[in-house]
Amino acid sequence: MEGEELKPVRWVGSSQRDLRSFPQTVRSAVGHAVYAAQKGETDPAAKPLKGFGGRSVMEIVADHRGDTWRTVYTVRFRDAVYVLHAFQKKSKSGIATPKKELELIRQRLAEAERDYRERHN
């Protein structure tokens, strides 16, 4: 769409620095999915993260050379996309997101909510 407004991306914690350490193909996949979120769309690579109530917290899973990389973002806020966490999944057993990663995502989601409120007061 011509002149389409993109939502700004806000990075929480070390998520941007962490993402920068990922392989180029993974960064490209994540960038594509986040760009779709900025336009109000959902990239096919993004799926709702279980345990966060619906489609407001999304996870991008990218595989590269036998490793799995994950980036979590939220579209819970009307006019911004917050990237909450980016990490390499180390565990070889199961597809579940490790508990310590989920705790960090919850913490950063609360941080994003505080940031959003402060910006809109």
Coordinates of N, CA and C in Angstrom, one line a residue:
M1 N 0.8 -1.2 0.0 CA 0.0 0.0 0.0 C 0.9 1.3 0.0
E2 N 0.5 2.2 -0.8 CA 1.3 3.5 -0.9 C 1.1 4.3 0.4
G3 N 2.3 4.7 0.9 CA 2.2 5.6 2.1 C 1.8 4.9 3.4
E4 N 1.9 3.6 3.4 CA 1.5 2.8 4.5 C 2.3 3.1 5.8
E5 N 1.6 3.3 6.9 CA 2.4 3.6 8.1 C 2.9 2.3 8.8
L6 N 4.2 2.2 9.0 CA 4.7 1.1 9.7 C 4.8 1.4 11.2
K7 N 4.4 0.4 12.0 CA 4.5 0.5 13.4 C 6.0 0.5 13.8
P8 N 6.5 1.3 14.7 CA 7.9 1.2 15.1 C 8.2 -0.1 15.8
V9 N 9.4 -0.5 15.7 CA 9.9 -1.7 16.5 C 10.6 -1.2 17.7
R10 N 10.2 -1.7 18.9 CA 10.9 -1.4 20.1 C 11.6 -2.7 20.6
W11 N 12.8 -2.6 21.0 CA 13.6 -3.8 21.4 C 13.7 -3.8 22.9
V12 N 13.3 -4.9 23.5 CA 13.3 -5.0 25.0 C 14.6 -5.8 25.4
G13 N 15.2 -5.3 26.5 CA 16.4 -6.0 27.0 C 17.5 -6.2 26.0
S14 N 18.1 -7.3 25.9 CA 19.2 -7.6 25.0 C 18.7 -8.2 23.6
S15 N 17.4 -8.1 23.4 CA 16.9 -8.8 22.2 C 17.6 -8.4 20.9
Q16 N 17.8 -7.1 20.7 CA 18.4 -6.6 19.4 C 19.9 -7.1 19.3
R17 N 20.6 -7.0 20.4 CA 22.0 -7.4 20.4 C 22.1 -8.9 20.2
D18 N 21.2 -9.7 20.8 CA 21.1 -11.1 20.6 C 20.8 -11.5 19.2
L19 N 19.8 -10.8 18.6 CA 19.5 -11.1 17.2 C 20.6 -10.8 16.3
R20 N 21.4 -9.8 16.5 CA 22.5 -9.5 15.7 C 23.6 -10.6 15.7
S21 N 23.6 -11.4 16.7 CA 24.6 -12.5 16.7 C 24.1 -13.7 15.9
F22 N 22.9 -13.7 15.4 CA 22.4 -14.9 14.7 C 23.0 -14.9 13.3
P23 N 22.9 -16.1 12.7 CA 23.4 -16.3 11.3 C 22.5 -15.4 10.4
Q24 N 23.1 -14.9 9.3 CA 22.4 -14.0 8.4 C 21.1 -14.5 7.9
T25 N 21.0 -15.8 7.5 CA 19.7 -16.3 7.0 C 18.6 -16.2 8.1
V26 N 19.0 -16.5 9.3 CA 18.1 -16.4 10.4 C 17.6 -14.9 10.6
R27 N 18.6 -14.0 10.6 CA 18.3 -12.6 10.8 C 17.3 -12.1 9.7
S28 N 17.5 -12.6 8.5 CA 16.6 -12.2 7.4 C 15.2 -12.7 7.6
A29 N 15.1 -14.0 8.0 CA 13.8 -14.6 8.3 C 13.0 -13.8 9.4
V30 N 13.8 -13.4 10.4 CA 13.2 -12.7 11.5 C 12.8 -11.3 11.1
G31 N 13.7 -10.6 10.3 CA 13.4 -9.3 9.8 C 12.2 -9.3 8.9
H32 N 12.0 -10.3 8.1 CA 10.8 -10.4 7.2 C 9.5 -10.5 8.1
A33 N 9.6 -11.3 9.1 CA 8.4 -11.5 10.0 C 8.1 -10.3 10.8
V34 N 9.1 -9.6 11.3 CA 8.9 -8.4 12.1 C 8.3 -7.3 11.2
Y35 N 8.8 -7.2 10.0 CA 8.3 -6.2 9.0 C 6.9 -6.5 8.7
A36 N 6.5 -7.7 8.6 CA 5.1 -8.1 8.4 C 4.2 -7.6 9.6
A37 N 4.8 -7.8 10.8 CA 4.1 -7.3 12.0 C 3.9 -5.8 12.0
Q38 N 5.0 -5.1 11.6 CA 4.9 -3.7 11.5 C 3.8 -3.2 10.6
K39 N 3.5 -4.0 9.6 CA 2.4 -3.6 8.6 C 1.1 -4.1 9.1
G40 N 1.0 -4.8 10.3 CA -0.2 -5.3 10.8 C -0.6 -6.7 10.2
E41 N 0.4 -7.4 9.7 CA 0.2 -8.7 9.1 C 0.9 -9.7 9.9
T42 N 0.7 -11.0 9.6 CA 1.4 -12.1 10.3 C 2.1 -12.9 9.3
D43 N 3.4 -13.0 9.4 CA 4.3 -13.8 8.5 C 4.0 -15.3 8.7
P44 N 4.0 -16.1 7.7 CA 3.8 -17.5 7.9 C 4.8 -18.2 8.9
A45 N 6.0 -17.6 9.1 CA 6.9 -18.1 10.0 C 6.6 -17.8 11.5
A46 N 5.6 -16.9 11.7 CA 5.3 -16.5 13.1 C 4.1 -17.3 13.5
K47 N 4.2 -17.9 14.7 CA 3.1 -18.6 15.4 C 2.8 -18.1 16.8
P48 N 1.6 -18.2 17.3 CA 1.3 -17.7 18.6 C 2.2 -18.6 19.6
L49 N 2.8 -17.9 20.6 CA 3.6 -18.6 21.6 C 2.6 -19.1 22.7
K50 N 2.6 -20.4 22.9 CA 1.7 -21.0 23.9 C 1.9 -20.4 25.3
G51 N 0.8 -20.2 26.0 CA 0.9 -19.8 27.4 C 0.8 -18.3 27.5
F52 N 0.5 -17.6 26.4 CA 0.4 -16.1 26.5 C -0.9 -15.6 26.0
G53 N -1.9 -16.5 26.0 CA -3.3 -16.1 25.7 C -3.5 -15.5 24.3
G54 N -3.5 -16.4 23.3 CA -3.9 -16.0 22.0 C -2.8 -15.5 21.1
R55 N -3.1 -14.6 20.2 CA -2.2 -14.2 19.1 C -1.4 -12.9 19.4
S56 N -1.4 -12.5 20.6 CA -0.7 -11.2 20.8 C 0.8 -11.4 21.1
V57 N 1.3 -12.6 21.5 CA 2.7 -12.8 21.6 C 3.0 -13.9 20.6
M58 N 3.9 -13.6 19.7 CA 4.2 -14.4 18.6 C 5.7 -14.9 18.6
E59 N 5.9 -16.1 18.1 CA 7.3 -16.7 18.0 C 7.6 -17.0 16.6
I60 N 8.8 -16.6 16.2 CA 9.4 -16.9 14.9 C 10.4 -18.0 15.2
V61 N 10.3 -19.1 14.5 CA 11.2 -20.2 14.7 C 11.9 -20.3 13.3
A62 N 13.3 -20.3 13.4 CA 14.1 -20.4 12.2 C 15.1 -21.5 12.4
D63 N 15.2 -22.4 11.5 CA 16.3 -23.4 11.6 C 17.4 -23.1 10.7
H64 N 18.6 -23.4 11.1 CA 19.8 -23.1 10.3 C 20.9 -24.1 10.7
R65 N 21.3 -24.9 9.7 CA 22.4 -25.9 9.9 C 22.2 -26.8 11.1
G66 N 20.9 -27.2 11.3 CA 20.7 -28.1 12.4 C 20.4 -27.5 13.8
D67 N 20.5 -26.2 13.8 CA 20.2 -25.4 15.0 C 18.9 -24.7 14.9
T68 N 18.2 -24.4 16.0 CA 17.0 -23.7 16.0 C 17.1 -22.4 16.7
W69 N 16.6 -21.3 16.1 CA 16.7 -20.0 16.6 C 15.3 -19.4 16.8
R70 N 15.1 -18.7 17.9 CA 13.7 -18.2 18.1 C 13.7 -16.8 18.5
T71 N 12.8 -16.1 18.0 CA 12.6 -14.7 18.3 C 11.1 -14.5 18.7
V72 N 10.9 -13.8 19.8 CA 9.5 -13.6 20.3 C 9.2 -12.1 20.3
Y73 N 8.0 -11.8 19.8 CA 7.6 -10.4 19.8 C 6.1 -10.3 20.1
T74 N 5.7 -9.1 20.5 CA 4.3 -8.9 20.8 C 3.7 -7.8 19.9
V75 N 2.4 -8.0 19.5 CA 1.6 -7.0 18.8 C 0.5 -6.6 19.7
R76 N 0.6 -6.8 21.0 CA -0.4 -6.5 22.0 C -0.8 -5.0 21.9
F77 N 0.2 -4.1 21.5 CA 0.0 -2.7 21.6 C -0.3 -2.2 20.2
R78 N -1.3 -1.3 20.1 CA -1.9 -0.8 18.9 C -0.9 -0.2 17.9
D79 N 0.1 0.6 18.5 CA 0.9 1.3 17.5 C 2.4 1.0 17.7
A80 N 2.8 -0.2 18.1 CA 4.2 -0.6 18.2 C 4.3 -2.1 18.2
V81 N 5.5 -2.6 17.7 CA 5.8 -4.0 17.8 C 7.0 -4.0 18.8
Y82 N 6.9 -4.8 19.8 CA 8.0 -5.0 20.8 C 8.6 -6.4 20.6
V83 N 9.9 -6.4 20.3 CA 10.6 -7.6 20.2 C 11.1 -7.9 21.7
L84 N 10.7 -9.1 22.2 CA 10.9 -9.4 23.6 C 12.1 -10.2 23.8
H85 N 12.5 -11.1 22.9 CA 13.5 -12.1 23.2 C 14.0 -12.7 21.9
A86 N 15.3 -13.0 21.8 CA 15.9 -13.7 20.7 C 16.9 -14.6 21.3
F87 N 16.8 -15.9 20.9 CA 17.7 -16.9 21.5 C 17.8 -18.1 20.6
Q88 N 18.9 -18.8 20.9 CA 19.1 -20.1 20.2 C 18.6 -21.2 21.1
K89 N 17.8 -22.1 20.6 CA 17.2 -23.1 21.4 C 18.3 -24.2 21.5
K90 N 18.7 -24.5 22.7 CA 19.8 -25.4 23.0 C 19.4 -26.9 23.1
S91 N 18.2 -27.0 23.8 CA 17.7 -28.4 24.1 C 17.4 -29.2 22.9
K92 N 17.9 -30.4 22.8 CA 17.6 -31.2 21.7 C 16.3 -32.1 21.9
S93 N 15.8 -32.1 23.1 CA 14.6 -32.9 23.4 C 13.4 -32.0 23.4
G94 N 12.4 -32.4 22.6 CA 11.2 -31.6 22.6 C 11.2 -30.3 22.0
I95 N 10.0 -29.8 21.6 CA 10.0 -28.5 21.0 C 9.5 -27.4 21.9
A96 N 9.2 -27.7 23.2 CA 8.7 -26.7 24.1 C 9.8 -25.7 24.4
T97 N 9.4 -24.5 24.6 CA 10.3 -23.4 25.0 C 10.7 -23.6 26.4
P98 N 12.0 -23.6 26.7 CA 12.5 -23.8 28.1 C 11.9 -22.8 29.1
K99 N 11.6 -23.3 30.3 CA 11.0 -22.5 31.3 C 11.7 -21.2 31.6
K100 N 13.1 -21.2 31.7 CA 13.8 -20.0 31.9 C 13.6 -18.9 30.8
E101 N 13.4 -19.4 29.6 CA 13.2 -18.5 28.5 C 11.8 -17.9 28.6
L102 N 10.8 -18.7 29.0 CA 9.4 -18.2 29.2 C 9.4 -17.2 30.3
E103 N 10.1 -17.4 31.4 CA 10.1 -16.4 32.5 C 10.7 -15.1 32.0
L104 N 11.8 -15.2 31.2 CA 12.4 -13.9 30.7 C 11.4 -13.2 29.7
I105 N 10.7 -14.0 28.9 CA 9.7 -13.4 28.0 C 8.6 -12.7 28.8
R106 N 8.1 -13.3 29.9 CA 7.1 -12.7 30.8 C 7.6 -11.4 31.4
Q107 N 8.8 -11.4 31.9 CA 9.4 -10.2 32.4 C 9.5 -9.1 31.4
R108 N 10.0 -9.4 30.2 CA 10.1 -8.4 29.2 C 8.8 -7.9 28.6
L109 N 7.8 -8.8 28.7 CA 6.4 -8.4 28.3 C 5.9 -7.3 29.3
A110 N 6.2 -7.5 30.6 CA 5.8 -6.6 31.6 C 6.6 -5.3 31.4
E111 N 7.8 -5.4 31.0 CA 8.7 -4.2 30.7 C 8.1 -3.4 29.5
A112 N 7.7 -4.1 28.5 CA 7.1 -3.5 27.3 C 5.8 -2.8 27.7
E113 N 5.0 -3.4 28.5 CA 3.7 -2.8 28.9 C 4.0 -1.5 29.7
R114 N 5.0 -1.5 30.6 CA 5.4 -0.3 31.3 C 5.8 0.8 30.3
D115 N 6.7 0.4 29.4 CA 7.2 1.4 28.4 C 6.0 2.0 27.6
Y116 N 5.1 1.1 27.1 CA 4.0 1.6 26.3 C 3.1 2.6 27.1
R117 N 2.9 2.2 28.4 CA 2.1 3.1 29.2 C 2.7 4.5 29.4
E118 N 4.1 4.4 29.6 CA 4.8 5.7 29.8 C 4.8 6.6 28.6
R119 N 4.8 5.9 27.4 CA 4.8 6.7 26.2 C 3.4 7.3 25.8
H120 N 2.4 6.7 26.5 CA 1.0 7.2 26.2 C 0.4 7.9 27.3
N121 N 1.2 8.4 28.2 CA 0.6 9.2 29.3 C 0.9 10.7 29.1

